[in-house]
Amino acid sequence: MKLKLSRIRVIGISATILTASLLVVAGLVVASGILRDKRGTFLRLLPPHPVEELDSVRLGSDSYYFAGTDERSVYLSRYRNPFHLLKVDIPSLDTQHISLNYVNVHRQKYYSPKVKVRDNHFIMTDGSVGEIFSGALSERVGKSLECDSIFFRDILPVSVNSYIVKSLNGKGENMLGKFSVTQPHWLSSNLILEKQKDGVFCSDGTMSFNKKNGSAVFAYFYRNQFTVIDTSLNILYRANTIDTVSIAKIVPARIEDDGVSTLASPQYVVNRLVRTDGDWIFIQSELSAKNEHPDALKQGCVIDVYDFQTGKYSLSFYVYNYKGSKRMNEFAIVGDRLIVRYGNLLRALRLKPEYFAGTNTQLTTVVKDILQDQE
Amino acid sequence: MQLLSVDLIHRQTDGVMIKKTFLEIFTALLVVLFLYAALSKLLEYERFYIQVNQSPLLTGLVWIPILTIAVELITCLLLLIPSCRFIGYFFSLGLMGIFTAYIVAILKYSPYVPCSCGGILESMGWREHLAFNVVFLFIALGCCVLHFDRIDSDHENQLERLGI
């Protein structure tokens, strides 16, 4: 038997089906809560213009990333090209290309080599290869540190000879360790990173070294905590970021076939990136505060500033998107300059001294005065 | 007069043939698409399940992965059975409608774009994926229309109607 339908009926049925499928997806959108106001219950101090936009400079490529800073410059290297280093002078933004060489390097072993700069020295590593090349920027030649292989997920040079690494312990969980060229070569601590779920994602985070204070800060990606440690891996203090996510919301999962750990949930990032310099810790947060515009984080990124000595919150400011839609990829701090990278564009922002030159107590008073004035 | 109407029949027959060919090609495309989509998801089910849960629109909906695969396979089956084919076309249209609307929703509302489709579809960007889906949406729509056009203007019917 053949069902006969006129063309009008067929089109009518098709339109009904398409409307129904639209409704199904609309139902999913509503049920997922993605449209809900996601602002938290916490507040941000947002004084008017604590940073001021200055000049910018174009880089030749999108593939640059920050390799390190010193008092007067920021260094960038390129993904998959550890032979190239770009030195950008601050505040002039003059650029200088530096080519690096390595002695006896097996290039094919390096899938994602990274270059880092600290104290006029550079290192080139790939956490899965286990070898570190190190050299002085004046000589531009990296030599292998003859040492036992160390494998890591992130490395933070704290001096010419020592590095804090984020690595996995025997149980496959995150830990921090310190590798030194001099004795003792290896130091590790299972106490710094606190496990909440799987010990891999829940305790993962971003880290940065503060040269002035000789200590490092580790901020968790998925919860509201950061920890400040000295270079012997002693905990100086733990502190909370201003938001309320004390337990990571992610759902860790494992694909047994591939042996890969992954997430079976959206990413729910709290702290995207931490950088510290001088008296401050700068944390890029992904969460909106109660007193922010609901779309504020679509127009820019928010950076919360904490006092390095105490971990107390000071203020927040926005780094607005480039041309409205290009979000900041990463930032670095050189003295009173915040250097922001948007793809292949570097922009300098000035941290205004009335907010950032004094101590935290002075600053808090300034901010409070301003907020009172606003009221 | 007699000549003219014979000519008309021939021309219409040609039209019917073209429609029939198009319908066959479109049907084959739909079968291949859904079979491929379902099998690539099924073969790497664990991965697919996790990826679905990474989507901010679908997280926590544990039945979505298996339901998607099941509906894709059922659609395939319906398209392969001649007497059920028209239901298959409507299923295809509904599926493509949902997939396309889903991509639009992800691009519009999601703070980030998760990856989710298996196999070769995974290598496509989301905008290409949207274009791909829109094309298949129209193919499914074309199938619905052509299928009933054909019954309506079936060759024998034409001849019967003209009394030959």
Coordinates of C-alpha atoms in Angstrom, one line a residue:
Chain A
M1 CA 0.0 0.0 0.0
K2 CA 1.3 3.4 -0.8
L3 CA 0.5 6.4 1.3
K4 CA -0.5 9.3 -0.8
L5 CA 0.1 12.8 0.5
S6 CA -0.2 16.1 -1.4
R7 CA 2.9 18.2 -1.6
I8 CA 1.2 20.8 0.7
R9 CA 0.6 18.1 3.3
V10 CA 4.2 16.8 3.0
I11 CA 5.6 20.3 3.5
G12 CA 3.2 20.9 6.4
I13 CA 4.4 17.6 8.1
S14 CA 8.1 18.6 7.4
A15 CA 7.6 22.0 8.9
T16 CA 6.0 20.4 12.0
I17 CA 9.0 18.0 12.3
L18 CA 11.5 20.8 12.0
T19 CA 9.6 22.9 14.6
A20 CA 9.5 19.9 16.9
S21 CA 13.3 19.4 16.5
L22 CA 13.8 23.1 17.3
L23 CA 11.7 22.7 20.4
V24 CA 13.7 19.7 21.5
V25 CA 16.9 21.7 21.3
A26 CA 15.3 24.7 22.9
G27 CA 14.2 22.4 25.7
L28 CA 17.8 21.1 26.1
V29 CA 19.1 24.7 26.2
V30 CA 16.5 25.7 28.9
A31 CA 17.0 22.5 30.9
S32 CA 20.8 22.8 30.9
G33 CA 20.6 26.1 32.7
I34 CA 23.0 27.7 30.3
L35 CA 20.8 30.7 30.0
R36 CA 20.6 31.2 33.7
D37 CA 22.4 34.1 35.4
K38 CA 25.6 32.5 36.4
R39 CA 26.9 35.3 38.5
G40 CA 28.1 34.1 41.9
T41 CA 27.2 35.4 45.3
F42 CA 30.7 37.0 45.8
L43 CA 31.6 40.6 45.1
R44 CA 34.5 42.1 43.2
L45 CA 36.1 45.5 43.9
L46 CA 36.2 47.2 40.6
P47 CA 37.7 50.6 41.0
P48 CA 37.6 52.8 37.9
H49 CA 40.5 52.3 35.6
P50 CA 43.3 50.8 37.7
V51 CA 45.0 49.9 34.5
E52 CA 45.6 52.1 31.4
E53 CA 46.0 50.8 27.9
L54 CA 49.2 51.8 26.2
D55 CA 50.8 50.8 22.9
S56 CA 50.7 47.5 21.2
V57 CA 53.0 45.6 18.8
R58 CA 52.3 42.9 16.2
L59 CA 54.2 39.7 16.3
G60 CA 55.0 37.8 13.1
S61 CA 52.8 34.9 14.1
D62 CA 50.0 33.5 16.2
S63 CA 52.2 30.8 17.6
Y64 CA 54.2 32.9 20.1
Y65 CA 53.8 32.3 23.8
F66 CA 55.4 33.9 26.8
A67 CA 58.7 32.2 27.8
G68 CA 59.6 34.5 30.7
T69 CA 60.4 37.9 31.9
D70 CA 63.1 39.9 33.4
E71 CA 63.2 43.5 34.8
R72 CA 63.2 45.1 31.4
S73 CA 61.8 42.7 28.9
V74 CA 59.4 39.9 28.1
Y75 CA 60.5 36.9 26.1
L76 CA 58.4 34.9 23.7
S77 CA 59.1 31.6 22.0
R78 CA 57.1 29.8 19.4
Y79 CA 55.2 26.5 19.6
R80 CA 57.2 23.7 18.0
N81 CA 60.1 26.0 17.3
P82 CA 62.5 26.1 20.3
F83 CA 65.2 27.6 18.1
H84 CA 63.6 31.0 18.2
L85 CA 63.2 33.5 20.9
L86 CA 61.8 37.0 20.7
K87 CA 62.9 39.6 23.2
V88 CA 60.5 42.5 23.6
D89 CA 61.9 45.5 25.5
I90 CA 59.6 47.1 28.1
P91 CA 58.4 49.8 27.9
S92 CA 59.6 50.6 24.3
L93 CA 58.2 47.4 22.9
D94 CA 61.2 47.1 20.6
T95 CA 61.7 43.6 19.5
Q96 CA 64.8 41.6 19.0
H97 CA 65.0 38.1 17.5
I98 CA 67.4 35.6 19.1
S99 CA 68.2 32.3 17.6
L100 CA 69.0 29.5 19.9
N101 CA 71.0 26.3 19.3
Y102 CA 71.3 23.1 21.1
V103 CA 74.1 20.7 21.4
N104 CA 73.3 17.1 20.3
V105 CA 69.6 17.5 20.4
H106 CA 67.4 14.7 19.0
R107 CA 64.9 16.8 17.3
Q108 CA 62.4 14.1 16.4
K109 CA 62.0 13.2 20.1
Y110 CA 60.5 16.6 20.9
Y111 CA 56.9 16.7 20.1
S112 CA 56.0 19.9 22.1
P113 CA 59.2 21.5 23.2
K114 CA 58.9 24.6 25.5
V115 CA 61.4 27.3 26.1
K116 CA 61.5 29.2 29.4
V117 CA 63.6 32.1 30.4
R118 CA 64.8 33.0 33.9
D119 CA 67.8 35.1 35.0
N120 CA 69.3 35.6 31.6
H121 CA 69.3 31.9 31.0
F122 CA 67.0 29.8 28.9
I123 CA 65.9 26.2 29.2
M124 CA 64.3 24.0 26.5
T125 CA 62.3 21.0 27.7
D126 CA 59.6 18.6 26.7
G127 CA 58.0 17.0 29.8
S128 CA 57.6 13.7 28.1
V129 CA 61.2 13.5 26.9
G130 CA 62.8 13.9 30.3
E131 CA 65.8 15.9 29.1
I132 CA 66.5 19.6 29.9
F133 CA 68.7 21.8 27.8
S134 CA 70.0 24.9 29.4
G135 CA 72.2 27.8 28.4
A136 CA 73.0 31.5 28.9
L137 CA 71.1 34.0 26.7
S138 CA 74.4 35.7 26.0
E139 CA 75.8 32.4 24.5
R140 CA 72.6 31.2 22.8
V141 CA 73.7 27.6 23.0
G142 CA 71.7 25.1 25.1
K143 CA 73.5 22.1 26.5
S144 CA 71.8 19.0 28.0
L145 CA 71.8 18.9 31.8
E146 CA 73.4 15.6 32.3
C147 CA 71.0 14.2 34.8
D148 CA 68.5 11.4 35.5
S149 CA 65.4 11.7 33.3
I150 CA 62.6 13.7 34.9
F151 CA 59.1 13.7 33.4
F152 CA 56.7 16.5 34.2
R153 CA 53.6 18.3 33.1
D154 CA 54.8 21.8 33.7
I155 CA 58.1 23.4 34.7
L156 CA 58.9 26.6 36.4
P157 CA 62.5 27.8 36.5
V158 CA 63.2 29.4 39.9
S159 CA 66.8 30.1 39.2
V160 CA 69.5 29.2 36.7
N161 CA 70.0 25.8 38.4
S162 CA 66.7 24.8 39.9
Y163 CA 63.2 24.2 38.6
I164 CA 59.9 23.5 40.3
V165 CA 57.9 20.9 38.3
K166 CA 54.4 19.7 38.3
S167 CA 54.6 16.0 37.9
L168 CA 52.8 12.8 38.7
N169 CA 53.7 10.6 41.7
G170 CA 53.7 6.8 41.9
K171 CA 50.0 6.7 42.2
G172 CA 49.6 8.8 39.0
E173 CA 48.4 11.9 41.0
N174 CA 49.7 15.4 40.7
M175 CA 52.5 16.5 43.0
L176 CA 55.1 19.3 43.0
G177 CA 58.8 18.6 42.9
K178 CA 61.9 20.5 42.6
F179 CA 64.8 19.5 40.4
S180 CA 68.3 21.0 41.0
V181 CA 71.5 20.8 39.0
T182 CA 73.3 20.8 42.4
Q183 CA 72.8 18.3 45.2
P184 CA 70.2 17.3 46.3
H185 CA 69.0 16.8 42.8
W186 CA 65.4 15.9 43.6
L187 CA 63.0 17.0 46.2
S188 CA 59.2 16.4 46.1
S189 CA 56.2 17.0 48.2
N190 CA 52.9 15.3 48.2
L191 CA 51.6 17.8 50.8
I192 CA 51.2 20.9 48.6
L193 CA 48.5 19.7 46.2
E194 CA 45.4 18.5 47.8
K195 CA 43.4 15.8 46.1
Q196 CA 39.6 16.1 46.0
K197 CA 38.5 13.6 43.3
D198 CA 40.9 11.8 41.0
G199 CA 44.1 13.6 42.0
V200 CA 44.8 14.4 38.3
F201 CA 42.3 17.0 37.2
C202 CA 41.0 18.1 40.6
S203 CA 44.5 19.1 41.8
D204 CA 45.7 20.5 38.5
G205 CA 46.6 24.2 38.2
T206 CA 48.7 27.0 37.0
M207 CA 51.9 28.3 38.6
S208 CA 54.2 31.3 38.6
F209 CA 57.4 32.4 40.4
N210 CA 57.8 35.6 42.3
K211 CA 61.5 36.7 42.0
K212 CA 61.3 39.5 44.6
N213 CA 59.9 37.2 47.3
G214 CA 61.7 34.1 46.1
S215 CA 58.6 32.0 46.3
A216 CA 56.1 30.5 43.9
V217 CA 52.3 30.4 43.8
F218 CA 50.2 27.5 42.6
A219 CA 46.5 28.2 41.8
Y220 CA 44.1 25.4 41.2
F221 CA 42.2 25.4 37.9
Y222 CA 39.0 24.1 39.1
R223 CA 38.5 25.5 42.7
N224 CA 39.0 28.6 44.6
Q225 CA 42.4 28.0 46.2
F226 CA 46.0 29.0 45.7
T227 CA 49.1 28.0 47.7
V228 CA 52.3 29.9 48.1
I229 CA 55.4 27.9 48.6
D230 CA 59.1 28.7 49.0
T231 CA 61.8 27.2 46.8
S232 CA 62.3 24.3 49.2
L233 CA 58.7 23.3 48.7
N234 CA 57.6 24.5 52.2
I235 CA 54.0 25.8 52.3
L236 CA 54.1 29.5 53.3
Y237 CA 50.3 29.8 53.2
R238 CA 47.1 28.6 51.5
A239 CA 44.5 31.1 50.6
N240 CA 41.1 31.2 48.8
T241 CA 40.2 33.2 45.8
I242 CA 37.1 35.4 46.1
D243 CA 34.6 33.0 44.5
T244 CA 32.8 30.2 46.3
V245 CA 33.8 27.0 44.4
S246 CA 35.6 25.2 47.1
I247 CA 35.1 21.7 45.6
A248 CA 36.0 21.1 42.0
K249 CA 32.8 20.6 39.9
I250 CA 34.4 18.6 37.2
V251 CA 33.7 14.9 36.7
P252 CA 37.0 13.0 35.9
A253 CA 36.8 10.0 33.6
R254 CA 39.1 7.5 32.0
I255 CA 39.0 6.0 28.6
E256 CA 40.5 2.6 29.2
D257 CA 41.0 1.7 25.5
D258 CA 43.2 4.7 25.0
G259 CA 44.5 4.9 28.6
V260 CA 43.6 8.6 28.6
S261 CA 42.3 10.6 31.5
T262 CA 39.7 13.1 30.6
L263 CA 36.6 14.9 31.8
A264 CA 33.1 13.7 31.5
S265 CA 31.7 17.1 32.2
P266 CA 32.2 20.7 31.0
Q267 CA 35.4 22.2 32.2
Y268 CA 34.1 24.5 35.0
V269 CA 37.4 26.4 35.2
V270 CA 37.7 28.8 38.1
N271 CA 41.3 30.1 37.8
R272 CA 42.6 30.2 34.2
L273 CA 46.1 31.7 34.8
V274 CA 48.2 32.9 37.7
R275 CA 51.1 35.4 37.4
T276 CA 52.9 37.0 40.2
D277 CA 55.4 39.8 40.3
G278 CA 56.5 42.2 43.1
D279 CA 53.9 42.5 45.8
W280 CA 51.0 41.0 43.9
I281 CA 49.4 37.9 42.6
F282 CA 47.3 38.2 39.5
I283 CA 44.7 35.5 38.9
Q284 CA 42.5 35.4 35.8
S285 CA 39.2 34.2 37.0
E286 CA 36.4 32.6 34.8
L287 CA 33.6 33.3 37.2
S288 CA 31.3 36.4 37.4
A289 CA 30.6 38.2 40.6
K290 CA 27.3 39.4 41.8
N291 CA 28.1 43.1 41.2
E292 CA 29.2 42.6 37.6
H293 CA 27.3 43.0 34.4
P294 CA 26.1 39.5 33.3
D295 CA 28.0 39.9 30.0
A296 CA 31.1 41.4 31.5
L297 CA 33.2 38.3 30.9
K298 CA 32.1 38.1 27.3
Q299 CA 33.6 41.5 26.6
G300 CA 36.9 40.9 28.4
C301 CA 38.7 38.8 30.9
V302 CA 38.8 39.7 34.6
I303 CA 41.9 39.6 36.7
D304 CA 41.7 39.5 40.5
V305 CA 44.7 40.9 42.4
Y306 CA 45.8 39.5 45.7
D307 CA 48.5 40.6 48.1
F308 CA 51.5 38.3 47.8
Q309 CA 52.5 38.4 51.5
T310 CA 49.1 37.5 52.9
G311 CA 47.0 36.2 50.0
K312 CA 44.3 38.9 50.8
Y313 CA 42.2 40.1 48.0
S314 CA 42.8 43.7 46.8
L315 CA 40.9 44.5 43.7
S316 CA 39.9 43.4 40.2
F317 CA 40.2 44.8 36.7
Y318 CA 39.2 43.9 33.2
V319 CA 41.4 43.2 30.2
Y320 CA 39.0 44.0 27.4
N321 CA 38.9 41.9 24.3
Y322 CA 40.8 43.1 21.3
K323 CA 38.3 44.5 18.7
G324 CA 35.4 43.3 20.9
S325 CA 35.8 39.6 20.3
K326 CA 39.4 38.5 20.5
R327 CA 40.0 37.3 24.1
M328 CA 43.3 37.7 25.9
N329 CA 45.4 34.5 25.5
E330 CA 47.8 35.1 28.3
F331 CA 49.5 37.9 30.2
A332 CA 52.8 38.6 31.9
I333 CA 54.0 41.3 34.3
V334 CA 57.1 43.4 33.9
G335 CA 57.5 46.0 36.6
D336 CA 54.4 48.3 36.3
R337 CA 53.4 46.9 33.0
L338 CA 50.9 44.2 32.3
I339 CA 51.8 42.7 28.9
V340 CA 48.8 41.0 27.2
R341 CA 48.9 38.7 24.2
Y342 CA 45.9 38.5 21.9
G343 CA 47.0 36.0 19.2
N344 CA 49.7 37.8 17.4
L345 CA 49.2 41.1 19.1
L346 CA 51.0 42.2 22.2
R347 CA 49.5 45.1 24.2
A348 CA 51.1 46.9 27.1
L349 CA 48.9 48.1 30.0
R350 CA 50.1 50.2 32.8
L351 CA 49.3 49.2 36.4
K352 CA 48.6 52.6 37.9
P353 CA 50.8 53.4 40.8
E354 CA 47.9 54.7 43.0
Y355 CA 46.6 51.2 43.0
F356 CA 49.7 49.1 42.7
A357 CA 52.7 51.0 44.0
G358 CA 51.8 50.9 47.7
T359 CA 51.2 48.1 50.1
N360 CA 48.0 46.3 50.4
T361 CA 46.7 48.3 53.4
Q362 CA 47.3 51.6 51.6
L363 CA 45.6 50.1 48.5
T364 CA 42.6 48.9 50.4
T365 CA 42.1 52.4 51.8
V366 CA 42.3 53.9 48.4
V367 CA 39.8 51.4 47.0
K368 CA 37.5 51.9 49.9
D369 CA 37.6 55.7 49.5
I370 CA 36.8 55.4 45.8
L371 CA 33.9 53.0 46.4
Q372 CA 32.5 55.4 49.1
D373 CA 32.8 58.2 46.6
Q374 CA 30.9 56.2 44.1
E375 CA 28.1 55.7 46.6
Chain B
M1 CA -3.6 16.4 -30.3
Q2 CA -2.8 12.7 -29.7
L3 CA 0.9 13.4 -30.6
L4 CA 1.1 16.3 -28.3
S5 CA -0.1 14.4 -25.3
V6 CA 2.2 11.5 -26.0
D7 CA 5.0 14.0 -26.1
L8 CA 3.8 15.4 -22.8
I9 CA 3.8 11.9 -21.2
H10 CA 7.4 11.4 -22.4
R11 CA 8.5 14.7 -21.0
Q12 CA 6.8 14.0 -17.7
T13 CA 8.3 10.5 -17.7
D14 CA 11.7 12.1 -18.0
G15 CA 10.9 14.3 -15.1
V16 CA 9.8 11.4 -13.0
M17 CA 13.0 9.5 -13.9
I18 CA 15.2 12.5 -12.8
K19 CA 13.2 12.8 -9.6
K20 CA 13.6 9.0 -9.0
T21 CA 17.3 9.1 -9.6
F22 CA 17.7 12.1 -7.2
L23 CA 15.6 10.3 -4.6
E24 CA 17.7 7.2 -4.8
I25 CA 21.0 9.1 -4.5
F26 CA 19.7 11.2 -1.6
T27 CA 18.4 8.1 0.2
A28 CA 21.7 6.4 -0.3
L29 CA 23.5 9.5 1.1
L30 CA 21.2 9.5 4.2
V31 CA 21.7 5.8 4.8
V32 CA 25.5 6.1 4.5
L33 CA 25.5 9.2 6.7
F34 CA 23.5 7.7 9.5
L35 CA 25.1 4.3 9.4
Y36 CA 28.6 5.8 9.5
A37 CA 27.6 8.2 12.3
A38 CA 26.0 5.5 14.4
L39 CA 28.9 3.0 13.9
S40 CA 31.7 5.4 14.5
K41 CA 29.9 6.4 17.8
L42 CA 29.3 2.8 18.7
L43 CA 32.8 1.6 18.0
E44 CA 34.2 4.3 20.3
Y45 CA 31.3 4.4 22.7
E46 CA 33.3 5.2 25.8
R47 CA 34.8 8.2 24.1
F48 CA 31.5 9.4 22.7
Y49 CA 29.8 9.1 26.0
I50 CA 32.4 11.3 27.7
Q51 CA 32.3 13.8 24.9
V52 CA 28.6 14.1 25.1
N53 CA 28.9 14.8 28.8
Q54 CA 31.5 17.5 28.1
S55 CA 28.8 19.5 26.3
P56 CA 27.3 22.1 28.5
L57 CA 23.9 21.4 26.9
L58 CA 24.0 17.7 27.5
T59 CA 26.0 17.1 30.6
G60 CA 24.4 14.7 33.0
L61 CA 21.9 13.4 30.4
V62 CA 23.2 9.8 30.5
W63 CA 20.6 8.4 28.1
I64 CA 21.5 10.8 25.2
P65 CA 24.4 8.9 23.8
I66 CA 22.7 5.5 23.5
L67 CA 19.4 7.2 22.3
T68 CA 21.3 9.1 19.6
I69 CA 22.9 5.9 18.3
A70 CA 19.6 3.9 18.5
V71 CA 17.6 6.5 16.6
E72 CA 20.3 6.8 13.9
L73 CA 20.3 3.0 13.4
I74 CA 16.5 2.9 13.4
T75 CA 16.4 5.6 10.8
C76 CA 18.9 3.6 8.7
L77 CA 16.7 0.5 9.0
L78 CA 13.5 2.4 8.0
L79 CA 15.3 3.9 5.0
L80 CA 16.3 0.4 3.9
I81 CA 12.9 -1.1 4.0
P82 CA 10.9 0.2 1.0
S83 CA 7.5 0.2 2.7
C84 CA 8.8 2.1 5.6
R85 CA 11.0 4.4 3.7
F86 CA 8.8 7.5 4.0
I87 CA 8.9 7.2 7.8
G88 CA 12.7 7.0 7.4
Y89 CA 12.7 10.3 5.5
F90 CA 10.7 12.0 8.2
F91 CA 13.1 10.6 10.9
S92 CA 16.0 11.8 8.9
L93 CA 14.5 15.3 8.7
G94 CA 13.9 15.3 12.4
L95 CA 17.4 14.1 13.2
M96 CA 19.0 16.6 10.9
G97 CA 16.8 19.3 12.4
I98 CA 17.9 18.5 15.9
F99 CA 21.6 18.2 15.0
T100 CA 21.6 21.5 13.2
A101 CA 19.7 23.3 15.9
Y102 CA 22.1 21.8 18.4
I103 CA 25.1 23.2 16.6
V104 CA 23.5 26.6 16.4
A105 CA 22.7 26.5 20.1
I106 CA 26.3 25.5 21.0
L107 CA 27.8 28.2 18.8
K108 CA 25.5 30.8 20.3
Y109 CA 25.2 29.9 24.0
S110 CA 28.2 27.7 25.0
P111 CA 31.1 29.6 26.5
Y112 CA 33.4 27.1 24.7
V113 CA 32.8 24.6 21.9
P114 CA 33.2 21.0 22.9
C115 CA 34.0 18.3 20.4
S116 CA 31.6 15.5 20.0
C117 CA 31.1 13.9 16.6
G118 CA 32.9 10.7 15.9
G119 CA 35.1 9.7 13.0
I120 CA 35.7 12.0 10.1
L121 CA 33.1 14.4 11.2
E122 CA 35.3 15.2 14.1
S123 CA 37.9 16.7 11.9
M124 CA 35.5 19.3 10.7
G125 CA 35.3 22.7 12.4
W126 CA 32.0 23.7 13.9
R127 CA 31.1 26.1 11.1
E128 CA 31.9 23.5 8.4
H129 CA 29.9 21.1 10.4
L130 CA 26.9 23.5 10.4
A131 CA 27.1 23.9 6.6
F132 CA 27.4 20.1 6.2
N133 CA 24.3 19.6 8.4
V134 CA 22.3 22.2 6.6
V135 CA 23.1 20.5 3.3
F136 CA 21.9 17.2 4.7
L137 CA 18.8 18.9 6.2
F138 CA 17.8 20.0 2.7
I139 CA 18.6 16.5 1.3
A140 CA 16.2 15.0 3.9
L141 CA 13.6 17.6 3.1
G142 CA 14.1 16.9 -0.6
C143 CA 13.6 13.2 0.0
C144 CA 10.3 13.8 1.9
V145 CA 8.9 16.0 -1.0
L146 CA 10.3 13.9 -3.9
H147 CA 9.0 10.6 -2.3
F148 CA 5.4 11.8 -2.3
D149 CA 5.7 13.6 -5.6
R150 CA 6.7 10.3 -7.1
I151 CA 3.8 8.4 -5.8
D152 CA 1.6 11.2 -6.9
S153 CA 3.0 11.3 -10.4
D154 CA 3.9 7.6 -10.8
H155 CA 4.3 6.5 -14.3
E156 CA 1.3 4.1 -14.4
N157 CA -0.8 6.7 -12.6
Q158 CA 0.0 9.2 -15.4
L159 CA -1.0 6.7 -18.1
E160 CA -4.1 5.7 -16.2
R161 CA -5.1 9.3 -15.8
L162 CA -4.6 10.0 -19.4
G163 CA -6.6 6.9 -20.2
I164 CA -4.0 5.1 -22.3

